[in-house]
Amino acid sequence: MSSGICSRCSRIIQPGDLFYSLLIKVSSGFDGVINIKDEKYDISEEFEKVKSYPEELINEEVYREFQYVLCPRCKEIYCANPLNLPLGGSEPE
Ligand SMILES: [Zn+2]
């Protein structure tokens, strides 16, 4: 497995250095419910419409994957707050 540079801080990761591989997979959730507002909803018609979209666009809607390399420091920072949420309560004023 090749290392390279940290995706976050661009630090060069030397061969043998500790580094972390970060793989983020984002896929659309499906709870089994299909909302059909239009009674004349024709699933085959919708399907035809979808088929005419560029395939890449559909795939991006449904599934995305990101892969990063992190140095140990950036891994700690990332893991402390993966979604980059605002830190509640202790905002500096
Ligand atoms: Zn880093």
PDB file of N, CA and C and ligand atoms in Angstrom, residues 6-11 69-75, ligand 1:
ATOM      1  N   CYS A   6      -0.329  13.455   3.254  1.00  0.00           N
ATOM      2  CA  CYS A   6      -1.574  13.570   3.990  1.00  0.00           C
ATOM      3  C   CYS A   6      -2.563  14.402   3.180  1.00  0.00           C
ATOM      4  N   SER A   7      -3.782  13.880   3.034  1.00  0.00           N
ATOM      5  CA  SER A   7      -4.796  14.576   2.235  1.00  0.00           C
ATOM      6  C   SER A   7      -5.260  15.852   2.912  1.00  0.00           C
ATOM      7  N   ARG A   8      -5.016  15.979   4.201  1.00  0.00           N
ATOM      8  CA  ARG A   8      -5.560  17.105   4.946  1.00  0.00           C
ATOM      9  C   ARG A   8      -4.530  18.219   5.116  1.00  0.00           C
ATOM     10  N   CYS A   9      -3.308  17.868   5.552  1.00  0.00           N
ATOM     11  CA  CYS A   9      -2.326  18.913   5.831  1.00  0.00           C
ATOM     12  C   CYS A   9      -1.153  18.884   4.857  1.00  0.00           C
ATOM     13  N   SER A  10      -1.198  17.962   3.905  1.00  0.00           N
ATOM     14  CA  SER A  10      -0.175  17.844   2.865  1.00  0.00           C
ATOM     15  C   SER A  10       1.203  17.470   3.397  1.00  0.00           C
ATOM     16  N   ARG A  11       1.255  16.991   4.636  1.00  0.00           N
ATOM     17  CA  ARG A  11       2.523  16.527   5.173  1.00  0.00           C
ATOM     18  C   ARG A  11       2.983  15.299   4.397  1.00  0.00           C
ATOM     19  N   VAL A  69      -5.712   9.825   2.587  1.00  0.00           N
ATOM     20  CA  VAL A  69      -4.617   9.362   3.432  1.00  0.00           C
ATOM     21  C   VAL A  69      -4.427  10.420   4.507  1.00  0.00           C
ATOM     22  N   LEU A  70      -4.358   9.979   5.756  1.00  0.00           N
ATOM     23  CA  LEU A  70      -4.203  10.936   6.846  1.00  0.00           C
ATOM     24  C   LEU A  70      -2.964  10.609   7.677  1.00  0.00           C
ATOM     25  N   CYS A  71      -2.245  11.650   8.062  1.00  0.00           N
ATOM     26  CA  CYS A  71      -1.156  11.469   9.008  1.00  0.00           C
ATOM     27  C   CYS A  71      -1.788  11.267  10.393  1.00  0.00           C
ATOM     28  N   PRO A  72      -1.024  10.747  11.370  1.00  0.00           N
ATOM     29  CA  PRO A  72      -1.621  10.452  12.687  1.00  0.00           C
ATOM     30  C   PRO A  72      -2.303  11.660  13.319  1.00  0.00           C
ATOM     31  N   ARG A  73      -1.710  12.824  13.156  1.00  0.00           N
ATOM     32  CA  ARG A  73      -2.286  14.021  13.755  1.00  0.00           C
ATOM     33  C   ARG A  73      -3.647  14.342  13.130  1.00  0.00           C
ATOM     34  N   CYS A  74      -3.709  14.300  11.813  1.00  0.00           N
ATOM     35  CA  CYS A  74      -4.965  14.612  11.134  1.00  0.00           C
ATOM     36  C   CYS A  74      -6.011  13.530  11.386  1.00  0.00           C
ATOM     37  N   LYS A  75      -5.563  12.305  11.574  1.00  0.00           N
ATOM     38  CA  LYS A  75      -6.492  11.223  11.914  1.00  0.00           C
ATOM     39  C   LYS A  75      -7.167  11.515  13.249  1.00  0.00           C
TER      40      LYS A  75
HETATM   41 ZN    ZN B   1      -2.020  15.561   8.150  1.00  0.00          ZN
END
